Amino acid sequence: MILSANEATLAQAAQALCDGQLVGLPTETVYGLAANATDDAAVARIFVAKGRPADHPLIVHVASVDQVPLFAAQVPDFAHKLMQAFWPGPLTLILPRQAGVATASAGGQDSIGLRCPSHPVAQALLKACLALGVQGVSAPSANRFGRVSPTTAAHVQSELGPDLLILDGGDCAVGIESTIIDCTRGEPVLLRPGHITRTQIEKACGRTVLDKDAPQEVLGQPAPRASGTLESHYAPRAKVRLMSAHDIQAKLQALGPHANNLGLWSAERPASQEGVGAGVLWRQQANTAEQAAHDLFSVLRDLDARGVTQIWVQQPPDTPEWEGVRDRLQRAAA
Ligand code: TXA
Ligand code: MG
């Protein structure tokens, strides 16, 4: 059931988490499926609900930096700087894990992903949880494994069914999942690009951000398993194809009135003789990375729900601020 967030429903949700139940949680990035991070049985229910393999680690959400030492065994200096610069906000840090803490959530890794979300409902819920002795809340995106992340409460309900208690916090401002930086290798390693760009990370901590695909001798050890880093992920049912604006126009012209069950996310509305209005459903791709990120998953979901068999997406610009959107699109198309 979807409950609009207020004092009473927040208290109800915090109690449900304390009792080992799952809650649909709004954050500034996407909606999460939350459980008490230190309750292994509750966390196990997340994996079942999502259909996610149990060895894929979850992110633990905390109310503030004060909870970090409960979960992280040590915090390198550059990670402190990143928390100071970007928390609360859409940044997840992978840190060495405190032995014996949040074992199920960590999926067997000796590291832990920590994030302090800025969404007021997430903040209020985490504080209410703290008051009940719940120190952190594990929450992957509230979608079935491998599918598009939800950015509204209704999306969560359509993924996970009517029985789940979902706090409605409106539609998510950022729209794509948090930037993930691995802080366990001596240097920051970008595991998942997001709203906070590598340029911003480098500025804030004064280090060069390494790529997760960097050579082994640079990284030191193999990258940890991260489902958000699997090649095929964030996939709608329709087949997604990334194309240049020029190719889209040429192919639409070639198809003419034969274009059918086609979704199109591009900057310019195609001319009517190219089939739009009949077989082509067009959605405008915004010209800023922020707005495009905000729209991305809901556009894919909406076109999917309308039964298109293909979604053609105009390839976004090759600049740093678009890295998060490019990453999600490449994986939706894989
Ligand atoms: O914005 C977000 O991060 C959203 C909202 C709900 O906070 N959450 C999210 O969770 O995207 P999820 O589970 O869908 O993606 C978390 C990513 C996964 O790729 C996971 O493997 C990785 O974080 N991760 C978590 N803990 C990790 C660890 N210890 N080592 C490496 N990767 C980790
Ligand atoms: Mg996810």
Coordinates of C-alpha atoms and ligand atoms in Angstrom, one line a residue:
M1 CA 0.0 0.0 0.0
I2 CA 1.2 3.5 -0.8
L3 CA 1.1 5.9 2.2
S4 CA 1.9 9.6 1.8
A5 CA 4.7 10.5 4.2
N6 CA 3.8 12.2 7.4
E7 CA 4.7 11.9 11.1
A8 CA 2.3 9.0 11.7
T9 CA 3.3 7.0 8.5
L10 CA 7.0 7.6 9.2
A11 CA 6.6 6.2 12.7
Q12 CA 4.7 3.2 11.3
A13 CA 7.4 2.6 8.6
A14 CA 10.2 2.9 11.2
Q15 CA 8.4 0.4 13.5
A16 CA 7.9 -2.0 10.5
L17 CA 11.7 -1.8 9.8
C18 CA 12.5 -2.4 13.4
D19 CA 10.2 -5.4 13.3
G20 CA 12.1 -6.9 10.4
Q21 CA 9.7 -6.0 7.6
L22 CA 10.4 -4.3 4.3
V23 CA 9.5 -0.7 3.3
G24 CA 9.5 1.1 0.0
L25 CA 11.6 4.2 0.6
P26 CA 11.9 7.4 -1.5
T27 CA 15.4 8.8 -1.9
E28 CA 16.7 11.7 -4.1
T29 CA 18.0 9.1 -6.6
V30 CA 15.5 6.3 -7.0
Y31 CA 13.1 4.4 -4.6
G32 CA 14.8 1.8 -2.4
L33 CA 13.5 -1.5 -0.9
A34 CA 14.5 -1.1 2.7
A35 CA 15.3 -3.4 5.6
N36 CA 17.1 -3.1 8.9
A37 CA 20.8 -3.4 7.8
T38 CA 21.8 -5.5 10.9
D39 CA 18.9 -7.9 10.7
D40 CA 20.1 -10.7 8.4
A41 CA 16.7 -12.3 8.2
A42 CA 15.0 -9.1 7.2
V43 CA 17.8 -8.4 4.6
A44 CA 17.3 -11.9 3.2
R45 CA 13.7 -10.9 2.4
I46 CA 15.0 -8.1 0.2
F47 CA 16.9 -10.6 -2.0
V48 CA 13.8 -12.8 -2.2
A49 CA 11.4 -9.9 -3.1
K50 CA 13.8 -8.6 -5.8
G51 CA 14.8 -12.0 -7.2
R52 CA 18.4 -10.8 -6.6
P53 CA 21.3 -13.3 -6.1
A54 CA 22.3 -13.3 -2.5
D55 CA 26.0 -12.5 -3.3
H56 CA 25.2 -9.1 -4.7
P57 CA 25.9 -6.6 -1.9
L58 CA 23.4 -3.9 -0.8
I59 CA 24.0 -0.3 0.1
V60 CA 23.5 0.6 3.8
H61 CA 21.8 4.0 4.2
V62 CA 22.7 6.0 7.4
A63 CA 21.2 9.2 8.9
S64 CA 24.6 10.9 9.2
V65 CA 28.4 10.4 9.3
D66 CA 28.0 9.5 13.0
Q67 CA 26.8 6.0 12.0
V68 CA 29.8 5.3 9.7
P69 CA 32.1 3.8 12.4
L70 CA 29.4 1.2 13.3
F71 CA 29.7 -0.2 9.8
A72 CA 33.2 0.8 8.4
A73 CA 36.4 -0.5 10.0
Q74 CA 38.4 2.4 8.6
V75 CA 37.8 5.5 6.5
P76 CA 40.7 6.8 4.4
D77 CA 41.3 10.5 4.4
F78 CA 39.9 11.1 0.9
A79 CA 36.7 9.3 1.8
H80 CA 36.2 11.7 4.8
K81 CA 36.6 14.5 2.3
L82 CA 34.0 13.0 0.0
M83 CA 31.5 12.6 2.9
Q84 CA 32.1 16.2 3.9
A85 CA 31.6 17.5 0.4
F86 CA 28.6 15.3 -0.8
W87 CA 26.7 13.9 2.2
P88 CA 23.8 14.0 2.6
G89 CA 23.5 13.3 -1.2
P90 CA 23.7 10.8 -4.1
L91 CA 27.1 9.4 -3.3
T92 CA 27.9 5.8 -2.1
L93 CA 31.3 4.9 -0.6
I94 CA 32.6 1.4 -0.5
L95 CA 34.7 1.0 2.7
P96 CA 36.3 -1.9 4.6
R97 CA 33.5 -3.5 6.7
Q98 CA 33.5 -3.9 10.5
A99 CA 33.8 -7.6 11.1
G100 CA 30.5 -9.3 11.9
V101 CA 28.3 -6.3 11.0
A102 CA 25.6 -6.3 8.3
T103 CA 27.0 -9.6 6.9
A104 CA 23.9 -10.6 4.8
S105 CA 23.7 -7.0 3.4
A106 CA 27.3 -7.1 2.3
G107 CA 26.6 -10.3 0.4
G108 CA 29.8 -12.0 1.7
Q109 CA 32.1 -9.1 0.8
D110 CA 34.5 -7.8 3.5
S111 CA 33.5 -4.3 2.4
I112 CA 30.4 -2.3 2.9
G113 CA 28.6 0.3 0.8
L114 CA 27.5 3.4 2.8
R115 CA 25.3 6.3 1.7
C116 CA 23.6 9.2 3.5
P117 CA 20.6 10.2 1.4
S118 CA 19.4 13.8 1.3
H119 CA 15.7 13.2 0.6
P120 CA 13.7 14.6 3.5
V121 CA 11.5 11.5 3.8
A122 CA 14.6 9.2 3.8
Q123 CA 16.3 11.5 6.4
A124 CA 13.2 11.5 8.6
L125 CA 12.8 7.8 8.4
L126 CA 16.5 7.1 9.2
K127 CA 16.3 9.4 12.2
A128 CA 13.0 7.7 13.4
C129 CA 14.8 4.3 12.9
L130 CA 17.8 5.5 15.0
A131 CA 15.4 6.3 17.8
L132 CA 14.3 2.7 17.8
G133 CA 17.9 1.4 17.7
V134 CA 18.1 0.7 14.0
Q135 CA 21.4 2.1 13.0
G136 CA 21.2 1.7 9.2
V137 CA 18.9 0.6 6.5
S138 CA 19.9 -1.6 3.6
A139 CA 18.2 -0.6 0.4
P140 CA 18.8 -1.6 -3.2
S141 CA 16.6 0.0 -5.9
A142 CA 13.0 -1.2 -5.4
N143 CA 12.8 -3.1 -8.7
R144 CA 12.9 -6.7 -9.7
F145 CA 16.5 -7.8 -10.4
G146 CA 17.8 -6.5 -13.8
R147 CA 14.9 -4.2 -14.4
V148 CA 14.5 -0.4 -14.6
S149 CA 14.8 1.4 -11.2
P150 CA 11.6 3.0 -9.9
T151 CA 11.4 6.8 -9.6
T152 CA 7.8 7.0 -8.2
A153 CA 5.8 5.2 -5.5
A154 CA 3.5 3.8 -8.2
H155 CA 6.5 2.3 -10.0
V156 CA 7.5 0.5 -6.8
Q157 CA 4.0 -0.9 -6.4
S158 CA 4.0 -2.1 -10.0
E159 CA 7.3 -3.9 -9.4
L160 CA 6.7 -5.4 -6.0
G161 CA 3.0 -5.7 -5.5
P162 CA 0.2 -4.1 -3.3
D163 CA 1.3 -5.7 0.1
L164 CA 4.5 -3.7 0.5
L165 CA 4.3 -0.6 2.7
I166 CA 5.6 2.2 0.4
L167 CA 6.2 5.7 1.7
D168 CA 5.3 8.2 -1.0
G169 CA 7.9 11.0 -1.3
G170 CA 7.0 12.2 -4.7
D171 CA 9.1 11.6 -7.9
C172 CA 12.8 11.3 -7.4
A173 CA 14.7 14.5 -8.3
V174 CA 17.9 12.9 -9.5
G175 CA 16.4 9.9 -11.3
I176 CA 19.5 7.6 -11.6
E177 CA 21.2 5.7 -8.8
S178 CA 24.0 7.2 -6.7
T179 CA 27.6 7.5 -7.9
I180 CA 29.6 4.7 -6.3
I181 CA 33.2 5.2 -5.3
D182 CA 35.3 2.3 -4.0
C183 CA 37.5 3.6 -1.2
T184 CA 39.2 0.3 -0.3
R185 CA 42.1 0.4 -2.8
G186 CA 44.1 3.5 -1.6
E187 CA 42.8 5.6 -4.5
P188 CA 39.1 6.4 -5.4
V189 CA 37.8 4.0 -8.0
L190 CA 34.6 4.8 -9.9
L191 CA 32.3 1.8 -9.8
R192 CA 29.1 3.4 -11.0
P193 CA 28.8 7.0 -12.5
G194 CA 25.9 9.2 -11.4
H195 CA 24.7 12.7 -10.7
I196 CA 27.9 13.5 -8.9
T197 CA 30.5 13.5 -11.6
R198 CA 34.1 12.2 -11.5
T199 CA 35.3 15.8 -12.1
Q200 CA 33.4 16.9 -8.9
I201 CA 34.9 13.9 -7.0
E202 CA 38.4 14.7 -8.1
K203 CA 38.0 18.4 -7.1
A204 CA 36.6 17.5 -3.7
C205 CA 39.3 15.0 -2.6
G206 CA 42.3 16.1 -4.7
R207 CA 42.9 12.6 -6.1
T208 CA 42.6 11.2 -9.6
V209 CA 39.5 8.9 -9.9
L210 CA 40.5 5.5 -11.4
D211 CA 38.3 3.5 -13.6
K212 CA 36.9 0.1 -12.5
D213 CA 38.3 -1.3 -15.7
A214 CA 41.8 0.0 -15.1
P215 CA 44.6 -2.5 -15.4
Q216 CA 45.0 -4.9 -12.5
E217 CA 48.5 -3.5 -11.7
V218 CA 46.8 -0.1 -11.1
L219 CA 43.8 -1.3 -9.1
G220 CA 45.7 -3.9 -7.1
Q221 CA 42.9 -6.5 -6.8
P222 CA 39.8 -7.5 -8.9
A223 CA 36.8 -5.2 -8.7
P224 CA 34.1 -6.4 -6.4
R225 CA 30.9 -7.8 -7.8
A226 CA 28.3 -5.1 -8.3
S227 CA 25.0 -5.8 -10.0
G228 CA 24.7 -2.2 -11.0
T229 CA 27.9 -2.7 -12.9
L230 CA 26.7 -5.8 -14.9
E231 CA 26.7 -5.2 -18.6
S232 CA 23.1 -5.9 -19.1
H233 CA 21.0 -4.2 -16.5
Y234 CA 18.3 -1.5 -16.2
A235 CA 16.5 -3.3 -19.1
P236 CA 12.9 -2.5 -20.1
R237 CA 11.0 -5.3 -22.0
A238 CA 11.3 -3.4 -25.3
K239 CA 14.7 -3.6 -27.1
V240 CA 16.7 -0.4 -26.6
R241 CA 18.9 0.9 -29.4
L242 CA 21.2 3.8 -29.1
M243 CA 21.6 5.8 -32.3
S244 CA 22.8 9.2 -33.5
A245 CA 20.2 11.8 -34.3
H246 CA 21.2 11.5 -38.0
D247 CA 20.7 7.7 -38.0
I248 CA 17.3 8.1 -36.3
Q249 CA 16.1 10.5 -39.0
A250 CA 17.4 8.4 -41.8
K251 CA 15.9 5.2 -40.5
L252 CA 12.5 6.8 -39.8
Q253 CA 12.4 8.2 -43.3
A254 CA 13.2 4.8 -44.7
L255 CA 10.4 3.2 -42.7
G256 CA 7.9 5.9 -43.4
P257 CA 4.3 4.7 -42.7
H258 CA 5.7 1.3 -41.8
A259 CA 7.1 2.4 -38.5
N260 CA 5.2 0.5 -35.9
N261 CA 5.2 0.0 -32.1
L262 CA 8.3 2.2 -31.9
G263 CA 9.3 4.4 -29.0
L264 CA 11.6 7.3 -29.6
W265 CA 13.5 9.4 -27.0
S266 CA 15.3 12.1 -28.9
A267 CA 15.9 15.9 -28.8
E268 CA 13.9 16.9 -31.8
R269 CA 10.4 15.8 -32.6
P270 CA 10.5 14.0 -36.0
A271 CA 8.4 15.2 -38.9
S272 CA 4.9 13.7 -39.2
Q273 CA 5.8 12.1 -42.5
E274 CA 8.3 10.0 -40.5
G275 CA 5.5 8.1 -38.8
V276 CA 5.1 10.1 -35.6
G277 CA 1.5 10.1 -34.3
A278 CA 0.8 6.7 -35.9
G279 CA 3.4 4.0 -35.2
V280 CA 5.9 6.1 -33.3
L281 CA 5.6 7.3 -29.7
W282 CA 8.0 10.3 -29.2
R283 CA 9.3 11.6 -25.9
Q284 CA 11.5 14.6 -25.8
Q285 CA 15.1 14.0 -24.5
A286 CA 16.1 17.1 -22.5
N287 CA 19.3 18.9 -23.4
T288 CA 20.7 19.0 -19.9
A289 CA 22.2 15.9 -18.2
E290 CA 20.3 16.6 -15.0
Q291 CA 16.9 16.7 -16.6
A292 CA 17.6 13.7 -18.9
A293 CA 18.7 11.7 -15.8
H294 CA 15.5 12.7 -14.1
D295 CA 13.4 11.5 -17.0
L296 CA 15.4 8.5 -18.2
F297 CA 13.8 5.6 -16.2
S298 CA 10.3 7.0 -16.2
V299 CA 10.4 7.4 -20.0
L300 CA 11.7 3.8 -20.5
R301 CA 9.0 2.6 -18.2
D302 CA 6.2 4.6 -19.8
L303 CA 7.1 3.5 -23.3
D304 CA 7.4 -0.1 -22.2
A305 CA 4.0 0.1 -20.6
R306 CA 2.5 1.3 -23.9
G307 CA 3.7 -1.9 -25.5
V308 CA 6.4 -0.6 -27.9
T309 CA 8.7 -3.4 -29.1
Q310 CA 11.7 -1.1 -29.7
I311 CA 12.9 2.1 -28.1
W312 CA 15.3 4.2 -30.1
V313 CA 17.3 6.5 -28.0
Q314 CA 19.4 9.4 -29.3
Q315 CA 23.0 8.9 -28.1
P316 CA 23.7 11.7 -25.5
P317 CA 26.8 13.9 -25.7
D318 CA 30.2 12.5 -24.9
T319 CA 30.9 14.9 -22.0
P320 CA 31.6 14.1 -18.3
E321 CA 28.3 15.3 -16.9
W322 CA 26.4 12.8 -19.2
E323 CA 28.5 9.8 -18.0
G324 CA 25.7 8.5 -15.6
V325 CA 23.0 8.7 -18.3
R326 CA 25.3 7.2 -21.0
D327 CA 26.2 4.3 -18.6
R328 CA 22.5 3.4 -17.9
L329 CA 21.6 3.7 -21.5
Q330 CA 24.5 1.5 -22.6
R331 CA 23.4 -1.2 -20.1
A332 CA 19.7 -0.9 -21.0
A333 CA 20.8 -1.5 -24.7
A334 CA 23.1 -4.4 -23.9
Ligands
TXA1 O1 20.9 5.6 -5.4 C1 21.1 4.4 -5.0 O2 22.3 4.0 -4.7 C2 19.9 3.5 -4.7 C3 19.1 4.2 -3.7 C4 17.9 3.3 -3.2 O3 19.9 4.5 -2.6 N1 20.3 2.2 -4.4 C5 20.8 1.4 -5.3 O4 21.1 0.1 -4.8 O5 21.1 1.7 -6.5 P1 21.4 -1.2 -5.7 O6 21.5 -2.4 -4.8 O7 20.4 -1.3 -6.8 O8 22.8 -0.9 -6.3 C6 23.8 -0.9 -5.3 C7 25.1 -1.1 -6.0 C8 25.1 -2.5 -6.6 O9 25.8 -2.5 -7.8 C9 26.0 -3.2 -5.6 O10 26.6 -4.4 -6.0 C10 27.0 -2.2 -5.1 O11 26.1 -1.0 -5.1 N2 27.6 -2.4 -3.8 C11 27.0 -2.4 -2.6 N3 27.8 -2.8 -1.7 C12 29.0 -3.0 -2.3 C13 30.3 -3.5 -1.9 N4 30.5 -3.8 -0.6 N5 31.2 -3.6 -2.8 C14 31.0 -3.4 -4.1 N6 29.8 -2.9 -4.6 C15 28.8 -2.8 -3.7
MG2 MG 19.5 -1.5 -8.7

